Short mmCIF file of N, CA and C and ligand atoms in Angstrom, two decimals:
data_model
loop_
_atom_site.label_atom_id
_atom_site.label_comp_id
_atom_site.label_asym_id
_atom_site.label_seq_id
_atom_site.Cartn_x
_atom_site.Cartn_y
_atom_site.Cartn_z
N MET F 1 26.34 -2.36 17.11
CA MET F 1 24.74 -2.36 17.10
C MET F 1 23.91 -3.00 17.53
N SER F 2 23.07 -2.02 18.42
CA SER F 2 22.49 -2.81 19.68
C SER F 2 21.01 -3.00 19.25
N THR F 3 20.27 -3.55 20.09
CA THR F 3 19.17 -2.60 19.54
C THR F 3 18.28 -2.05 20.15
N SER F 4 17.77 -1.13 19.22
CA SER F 4 17.97 0.60 19.69
C SER F 4 16.48 0.82 19.34
N THR F 5 15.39 1.45 19.47
CA THR F 5 13.99 2.25 19.71
C THR F 5 15.00 2.88 18.68
N GLN F 6 14.36 2.48 17.24
CA GLN F 6 14.15 3.38 15.67
C GLN F 6 13.18 4.98 16.11
N PRO F 7 14.21 5.69 15.88
CA PRO F 7 13.43 7.37 15.50
C PRO F 7 12.34 7.31 14.95
N LYS F 8 11.48 8.25 15.76
CA LYS F 8 9.93 8.45 14.70
C LYS F 8 10.48 9.15 13.78
N THR F 9 8.66 9.20 12.87
CA THR F 9 8.90 9.86 11.86
C THR F 9 7.87 10.70 12.14
N PRO F 10 7.73 11.78 10.85
CA PRO F 10 6.89 12.52 10.78
C PRO F 10 5.52 11.14 10.43
N THR F 11 3.94 12.08 10.54
CA THR F 11 2.64 10.89 9.38
C THR F 11 3.26 12.39 8.56
N ALA F 12 3.11 12.00 6.72
CA ALA F 12 3.05 11.85 6.04
C ALA F 12 2.09 11.96 4.99
N LYS F 13 1.79 12.77 4.18
CA LYS F 13 0.50 12.86 3.19
C LYS F 13 0.92 12.13 2.05
N GLY F 14 0.26 10.79 1.32
CA GLY F 14 -0.07 10.75 0.55
C GLY F 14 0.43 11.56 -0.90
N PRO F 15 0.79 12.08 -1.30
CA PRO F 15 0.81 12.96 -3.25
C PRO F 15 0.16 12.45 -3.98
N GLU F 16 -0.88 13.67 -3.92
CA GLU F 16 -2.07 13.04 -4.66
C GLU F 16 -1.47 12.31 -6.89
N GLU F 17 -0.07 12.54 -7.02
CA GLU F 17 -0.36 11.52 -8.31
C GLU F 17 0.36 10.15 -8.09
N TRP F 18 0.34 9.89 -7.21
CA TRP F 18 -0.36 8.38 -6.36
C TRP F 18 -1.07 7.77 -5.96
N PHE F 19 -2.16 8.91 -5.39
CA PHE F 19 -3.27 8.43 -3.93
C PHE F 19 -4.68 9.39 -4.94
N ASP F 20 -5.88 8.41 -4.85
CA ASP F 20 -6.81 8.97 -4.96
C ASP F 20 -7.06 9.57 -3.97
N GLY F 21 -7.99 10.56 -3.27
CA GLY F 21 -8.79 10.32 -0.91
C GLY F 21 -7.16 11.12 -0.70
N ASP F 22 -7.69 11.10 0.96
CA ASP F 22 -6.45 11.39 1.57
C ASP F 22 -5.84 10.27 2.39
N VAL F 23 -4.45 9.80 1.92
CA VAL F 23 -3.59 8.57 2.36
C VAL F 23 -2.75 9.90 3.28
N TYR F 24 -2.84 8.55 4.03
CA TYR F 24 -1.86 9.67 5.19
C TYR F 24 -0.20 8.13 6.04
N PHE F 25 0.71 8.60 5.46
CA PHE F 25 1.80 6.87 6.05
C PHE F 25 3.15 6.85 7.11
N ASN F 26 3.16 5.86 8.20
CA ASN F 26 3.95 6.72 8.48
C ASN F 26 5.42 5.47 8.51
N SER F 27 6.37 5.93 7.58
CA SER F 27 7.66 5.58 7.80
C SER F 27 7.75 4.57 8.91
N TYR F 28 8.26 3.02 9.55
CA TYR F 28 8.41 2.93 11.07
C TYR F 28 9.77 2.00 10.88
N TYR F 29 9.67 1.40 9.49
CA TYR F 29 11.49 1.43 9.89
C TYR F 29 12.35 1.14 7.42
N ALA F 30 13.40 1.57 7.79
CA ALA F 30 14.09 1.49 6.86
C ALA F 30 15.83 0.62 6.96
N GLY F 31 15.43 -0.74 6.53
CA GLY F 31 16.86 -0.94 6.73
C GLY F 31 18.33 -0.52 6.20
N GLN F 32 19.06 -0.28 7.01
CA GLN F 32 20.09 -0.01 6.31
C GLN F 32 21.08 -1.47 5.38
N GLU F 33 21.51 -0.73 4.28
CA GLU F 33 22.81 -1.96 3.22
C GLU F 33 23.19 -3.26 4.32
N PRO F 34 23.23 -4.19 4.14
CA PRO F 34 22.53 -4.24 3.64
C PRO F 34 21.02 -5.65 3.49
N SER F 35 20.57 -5.16 4.83
CA SER F 35 19.18 -5.11 5.03
C SER F 35 18.23 -3.67 3.71
N ARG F 36 17.37 -3.71 3.18
CA ARG F 36 17.08 -2.82 2.14
C ARG F 36 15.54 -3.69 2.54
N VAL F 37 14.66 -3.70 3.59
CA VAL F 37 13.97 -3.96 4.30
C VAL F 37 13.58 -2.90 4.50
N ARG F 38 11.58 -2.99 4.04
CA ARG F 38 11.04 -1.15 4.47
C ARG F 38 9.27 -1.14 5.14
N LEU F 39 8.99 -1.07 5.88
CA LEU F 39 8.24 -1.31 6.63
C LEU F 39 7.17 0.11 7.18
N ASN F 40 5.98 0.67 6.26
CA ASN F 40 5.14 1.63 6.93
C ASN F 40 3.89 1.40 6.91
N LEU F 41 3.20 1.88 7.79
CA LEU F 41 1.99 1.90 8.64
C LEU F 41 1.08 2.60 7.18
N VAL F 42 0.53 2.71 6.57
CA VAL F 42 -0.86 2.76 5.32
C VAL F 42 -2.18 3.49 6.00
N ARG F 43 -2.43 4.53 5.96
CA ARG F 43 -3.64 4.91 6.74
C ARG F 43 -4.80 5.31 5.49
N PHE F 44 -5.85 5.24 4.65
CA PHE F 44 -6.37 5.32 3.76
C PHE F 44 -8.02 5.46 5.08
N THR F 45 -8.75 7.32 3.84
CA THR F 45 -9.44 7.27 4.74
C THR F 45 -10.13 6.75 3.71
N PRO F 46 -12.26 6.63 4.14
CA PRO F 46 -12.48 6.12 3.23
C PRO F 46 -13.01 6.25 0.94
N GLY F 47 -12.88 5.55 0.85
CA GLY F 47 -12.87 5.53 -0.16
C GLY F 47 -10.97 6.30 -1.53
N ALA F 48 -10.54 6.13 -0.49
CA ALA F 48 -9.23 6.49 -0.81
C ALA F 48 -8.64 5.54 -1.06
N HIS F 49 -7.61 5.53 -2.21
CA HIS F 49 -6.78 4.51 -2.73
C HIS F 49 -5.77 5.70 -3.54
N THR F 50 -4.93 3.07 -3.62
CA THR F 50 -3.81 4.36 -4.25
C THR F 50 -4.17 3.90 -6.12
N ALA F 51 -2.97 4.52 -7.13
CA ALA F 51 -2.63 4.64 -7.98
C ALA F 51 -2.21 3.08 -9.12
N TRP F 52 -2.85 2.89 -9.61
CA TRP F 52 -2.05 1.05 -10.51
C TRP F 52 -0.74 1.29 -10.12
N HIS F 53 0.35 0.44 -10.22
CA HIS F 53 2.04 0.03 -9.59
C HIS F 53 2.62 -0.90 -9.42
N THR F 54 2.95 -0.94 -9.23
CA THR F 54 4.37 -1.50 -9.18
C THR F 54 4.78 -1.93 -8.05
N HIS F 55 5.96 -3.46 -7.87
CA HIS F 55 6.82 -3.15 -6.53
C HIS F 55 8.14 -3.98 -7.44
N ALA F 56 9.49 -3.75 -7.88
CA ALA F 56 10.27 -4.29 -8.13
C ALA F 56 10.32 -5.63 -7.51
N VAL F 57 10.59 -5.46 -5.85
CA VAL F 57 10.99 -6.86 -5.00
C VAL F 57 9.29 -7.56 -4.99
N GLY F 58 8.31 -6.81 -4.76
CA GLY F 58 6.95 -7.09 -4.35
C GLY F 58 6.67 -6.60 -3.25
N GLN F 59 5.52 -7.25 -2.28
CA GLN F 59 5.33 -6.31 -1.42
C GLN F 59 3.93 -7.38 -0.47
N THR F 60 4.57 -6.94 0.74
CA THR F 60 3.52 -8.10 1.56
C THR F 60 2.44 -6.65 2.39
N LEU F 61 1.33 -6.75 2.19
CA LEU F 61 -0.23 -5.99 3.40
C LEU F 61 -0.57 -7.13 4.59
N HIS F 62 -0.50 -6.35 5.31
CA HIS F 62 -1.06 -6.89 6.21
C HIS F 62 -1.99 -5.99 7.43
N VAL F 63 -3.28 -6.14 7.33
CA VAL F 63 -4.53 -5.16 7.52
C VAL F 63 -4.09 -5.37 9.11
N THR F 64 -4.60 -3.64 9.78
CA THR F 64 -4.94 -3.51 10.76
C THR F 64 -6.45 -3.02 11.16
N GLU F 65 -6.42 -2.54 11.12
CA GLU F 65 -8.01 -1.52 11.50
C GLU F 65 -8.37 -1.64 9.22
N GLY F 66 -10.18 -2.20 9.83
CA GLY F 66 -10.76 -1.44 9.05
C GLY F 66 -11.54 -1.74 7.57
N ALA F 67 -11.43 -1.84 7.06
CA ALA F 67 -12.19 -2.41 5.12
C ALA F 67 -11.71 -1.76 3.83
N GLY F 68 -11.07 -3.19 3.15
CA GLY F 68 -11.28 -2.55 1.61
C GLY F 68 -10.59 -2.49 1.37
N PHE F 69 -9.28 -2.85 0.28
CA PHE F 69 -9.91 -3.77 -1.03
C PHE F 69 -7.66 -4.30 -1.83
N VAL F 70 -8.04 -4.75 -2.38
CA VAL F 70 -6.57 -5.18 -2.85
C VAL F 70 -6.48 -5.99 -4.27
N GLN F 71 -6.51 -5.60 -4.97
CA GLN F 71 -6.53 -6.29 -6.57
C GLN F 71 -5.52 -5.98 -7.79
N SER F 72 -5.93 -7.43 -8.61
CA SER F 72 -3.49 -7.31 -9.03
C SER F 72 -4.99 -7.06 -11.06
N ARG F 73 -3.88 -6.18 -11.66
CA ARG F 73 -4.83 -5.98 -12.73
C ARG F 73 -5.11 -7.79 -13.94
N GLY F 74 -6.35 -7.95 -14.27
CA GLY F 74 -7.26 -8.58 -14.80
C GLY F 74 -7.89 -10.00 -13.55
N GLN F 75 -7.05 -9.65 -12.60
CA GLN F 75 -7.58 -10.36 -10.64
C GLN F 75 -8.75 -9.89 -11.18
N GLU F 76 -9.44 -10.90 -9.56
CA GLU F 76 -10.15 -10.82 -8.65
C GLU F 76 -10.42 -9.77 -8.10
N LEU F 77 -11.42 -8.55 -7.42
CA LEU F 77 -10.67 -7.82 -6.55
C LEU F 77 -10.91 -9.24 -5.09
N ILE F 78 -10.09 -8.83 -4.58
CA ILE F 78 -10.05 -9.69 -3.07
C ILE F 78 -9.90 -8.00 -2.34
N GLU F 79 -11.61 -8.54 -0.77
CA GLU F 79 -11.56 -8.00 -0.19
C GLU F 79 -10.24 -7.74 1.28
N LEU F 80 -10.33 -7.08 2.38
CA LEU F 80 -9.47 -7.03 3.28
C LEU F 80 -10.55 -6.79 4.09
N ARG F 81 -10.26 -7.35 5.57
CA ARG F 81 -10.01 -7.44 6.47
C ARG F 81 -8.99 -7.83 7.66
N PRO F 82 -9.17 -7.15 8.85
CA PRO F 82 -8.55 -6.41 9.76
C PRO F 82 -7.77 -8.23 10.14
N GLY F 83 -6.39 -8.74 10.00
CA GLY F 83 -5.47 -9.97 10.67
C GLY F 83 -5.17 -10.36 8.88
N ASP F 84 -6.18 -9.81 8.04
CA ASP F 84 -5.91 -10.49 6.86
C ASP F 84 -3.78 -10.07 6.25
N THR F 85 -3.83 -11.24 4.96
CA THR F 85 -2.39 -10.94 5.17
C THR F 85 -1.99 -11.84 3.90
N VAL F 86 -1.66 -10.17 2.56
CA VAL F 86 -1.70 -10.41 0.89
C VAL F 86 -0.84 -9.96 0.82
N HIS F 87 0.37 -11.17 -0.41
CA HIS F 87 1.50 -11.20 -1.18
C HIS F 87 0.86 -10.47 -2.58
N THR F 88 1.76 -9.53 -2.58
CA THR F 88 1.82 -9.11 -4.73
C THR F 88 2.75 -9.20 -4.81
N PRO F 89 3.39 -10.06 -6.03
CA PRO F 89 4.67 -10.67 -6.25
C PRO F 89 5.40 -9.39 -6.61
N ALA F 90 6.64 -9.62 -7.67
CA ALA F 90 7.44 -8.30 -8.42
C ALA F 90 6.45 -7.97 -9.61
N GLY F 91 6.61 -6.54 -9.34
CA GLY F 91 6.51 -6.30 -11.24
C GLY F 91 5.00 -7.12 -11.64
N GLU F 92 3.93 -6.84 -10.49
CA GLU F 92 3.19 -6.97 -10.34
C GLU F 92 2.25 -5.67 -10.63
N TRP F 93 1.74 -5.20 -11.76
CA TRP F 93 0.72 -3.98 -11.60
C TRP F 93 -0.91 -4.36 -10.74
N HIS F 94 -1.07 -3.23 -9.53
CA HIS F 94 -2.44 -3.85 -8.43
C HIS F 94 -2.44 -2.57 -8.01
N TRP F 95 -3.75 -1.99 -7.31
CA TRP F 95 -3.63 -1.36 -6.38
C TRP F 95 -4.32 -1.36 -4.56
N HIS F 96 -4.98 -0.95 -4.27
CA HIS F 96 -5.33 -0.70 -2.29
C HIS F 96 -5.59 0.57 -2.08
N GLY F 97 -6.27 -0.34 -1.28
CA GLY F 97 -7.22 0.97 -0.65
C GLY F 97 -8.76 0.90 -0.26
N ALA F 98 -9.00 1.60 0.83
CA ALA F 98 -10.59 1.80 1.56
C ALA F 98 -10.68 1.18 1.22
N ALA F 99 -12.21 0.94 1.14
CA ALA F 99 -14.04 0.73 0.95
C ALA F 99 -14.45 2.02 0.64
N PRO F 100 -15.41 2.29 0.12
CA PRO F 100 -15.78 3.46 0.24
C PRO F 100 -16.88 4.12 1.13
N ASP F 101 -17.13 2.80 2.01
CA ASP F 101 -17.35 3.94 3.58
C ASP F 101 -16.80 3.63 4.58
N GLN F 102 -15.62 3.14 5.38
CA GLN F 102 -15.36 3.06 5.58
C GLN F 102 -13.53 3.50 5.51
N PHE F 103 -12.66 3.03 6.55
CA PHE F 103 -10.95 3.39 6.87
C PHE F 103 -10.60 1.50 6.54
N LEU F 104 -9.09 2.72 6.27
CA LEU F 104 -8.52 1.59 6.38
C LEU F 104 -7.04 1.60 6.38
N SER F 105 -6.50 0.48 6.72
CA SER F 105 -5.33 0.67 8.20
C SER F 105 -4.75 -0.91 7.62
N HIS F 106 -3.52 -0.06 6.84
CA HIS F 106 -2.88 -1.80 6.14
C HIS F 106 -1.39 -1.83 6.84
N LEU F 107 -0.34 -1.85 7.87
CA LEU F 107 1.18 -2.57 7.54
C LEU F 107 1.31 -2.90 5.69
N ALA F 108 2.57 -2.24 5.72
CA ALA F 108 3.24 -2.24 3.99
C ALA F 108 4.47 -2.75 4.42
N LEU F 109 5.40 -4.32 3.63
CA LEU F 109 6.21 -4.25 4.15
C LEU F 109 6.95 -4.56 2.12
N TRP F 110 7.94 -4.49 2.10
CA TRP F 110 8.68 -3.90 1.45
C TRP F 110 10.33 -4.13 1.11
N GLU F 111 10.73 -4.66 0.47
CA GLU F 111 12.54 -4.31 0.26
C GLU F 111 12.45 -3.95 -1.18
N ALA F 112 13.63 -2.41 -1.35
CA ALA F 112 14.02 -1.99 -2.68
C ALA F 112 14.54 -2.42 -3.45
N PRO F 113 14.81 -2.81 -4.20
CA PRO F 113 15.78 -3.42 -4.80
C PRO F 113 17.28 -3.30 -4.87
N ALA F 114 18.32 -3.97 -5.08
CA ALA F 114 19.39 -4.33 -5.62
C ALA F 114 19.76 -2.94 -6.72
N GLY F 115 19.78 -3.33 -7.57
CA GLY F 115 20.12 -1.76 -8.63
C GLY F 115 19.77 -0.90 -8.35
N ASP F 116 19.34 0.20 -9.54
CA ASP F 116 19.42 1.74 -9.74
C ASP F 116 17.23 1.46 -9.97
N GLU F 117 17.11 0.05 -10.32
CA GLU F 117 15.99 -0.23 -10.34
C GLU F 117 14.67 0.68 -9.81
N PRO F 118 13.32 1.31 -9.58
CA PRO F 118 13.00 2.07 -8.99
C PRO F 118 12.26 0.75 -7.75
N GLU F 119 12.08 1.70 -6.80
CA GLU F 119 11.19 0.81 -5.55
C GLU F 119 9.57 -0.09 -6.15
N THR F 120 9.13 1.37 -6.99
CA THR F 120 7.73 1.77 -6.86
C THR F 120 7.58 2.10 -8.73
N VAL F 121 6.86 1.63 -9.59
CA VAL F 121 6.35 2.47 -10.61
C VAL F 121 5.57 2.67 -10.20
N TRP F 122 5.09 4.35 -10.65
CA TRP F 122 3.34 4.31 -10.40
C TRP F 122 2.87 4.42 -11.70
N GLY F 123 1.26 3.78 -11.89
CA GLY F 123 1.09 3.81 -13.49
C GLY F 123 -0.80 4.96 -13.66
N ASP F 124 -1.28 4.49 -14.24
CA ASP F 124 -2.49 5.20 -14.32
C ASP F 124 -3.23 5.01 -12.58
N LYS F 125 -3.94 6.98 -12.85
CA LYS F 125 -4.75 6.98 -11.55
C LYS F 125 -6.73 5.65 -11.79
N LEU F 126 -6.93 4.72 -10.88
CA LEU F 126 -7.76 4.30 -10.94
C LEU F 126 -9.29 4.54 -12.09
N THR F 127 -9.91 4.31 -13.04
CA THR F 127 -11.16 4.77 -13.53
C THR F 127 -12.24 5.00 -12.65
N ALA F 128 -13.44 5.86 -12.19
CA ALA F 128 -14.84 5.15 -11.90
C ALA F 128 -15.34 3.45 -12.37
N ASP F 129 -15.01 3.01 -13.54
CA ASP F 129 -15.32 1.76 -13.23
C ASP F 129 -14.47 1.15 -12.47
N GLU F 130 -13.25 1.75 -12.22
CA GLU F 130 -11.50 0.14 -11.99
C GLU F 130 -12.14 0.38 -10.26
N TYR F 131 -13.01 2.23 -9.90
CA TYR F 131 -13.00 1.14 -8.30
C TYR F 131 -14.37 0.70 -8.08
N PRO F 132 -14.29 0.64 -7.19
CA PRO F 132 -15.50 -0.45 -6.90
C PRO F 132 -16.67 0.44 -5.52
N SER F 133 -17.99 0.77 -6.34
CA SER F 133 -18.63 1.18 -5.20
C SER F 133 -19.22 1.04 -4.15
N ALA F 134 -18.69 -0.46 -3.70
CA ALA F 134 -19.51 -1.03 -2.71
C ALA F 134 -19.05 -1.85 -2.44
N ARG F 135 -18.80 -2.80 -1.19
CA ARG F 135 -18.09 -3.96 -0.75
C ARG F 135 -19.76 -5.54 -0.65
N LYS F 136 -19.09 -6.68 -1.16
CA LYS F 136 -19.94 -7.33 -1.17
C LYS F 136 -21.26 -7.37 0.66
N ASP F 137 -19.91 -7.78 1.28
CA ASP F 137 -20.84 -7.92 2.05
C ASP F 137 -21.09 -6.17 3.93
MN1 MN G 201 1.49 -1.37 -3.75
#
């Protein structure tokens, strides 16, 4: 093995059952065992956001462009701006996505679990009350 440029993968549309609105992602890296690391760029159009979900081994987001939110169930809304890095622990229900009137792009870094457990468990879509109608600033 030596240092190598990784193959480019096509931009994929986020499935409707997992996302509200139009979301696109690029898989930049998926480690081969024993590495289980995953790196994606995720681009949300204004107002687009994930459904509630959990990650088996947690997830780190790094915002590259735009404005948006991340929120864990029962916790305060966190506003996202370029340069922000946020971590969600393993098994915690949360959502993330764009502000209503802004694009959001973030890198997403996570690990696949070692066993048969799914990487991500998807739950309900956000209700109209759960998605914020505006940013504070
Ligand atoms: Mn997540």
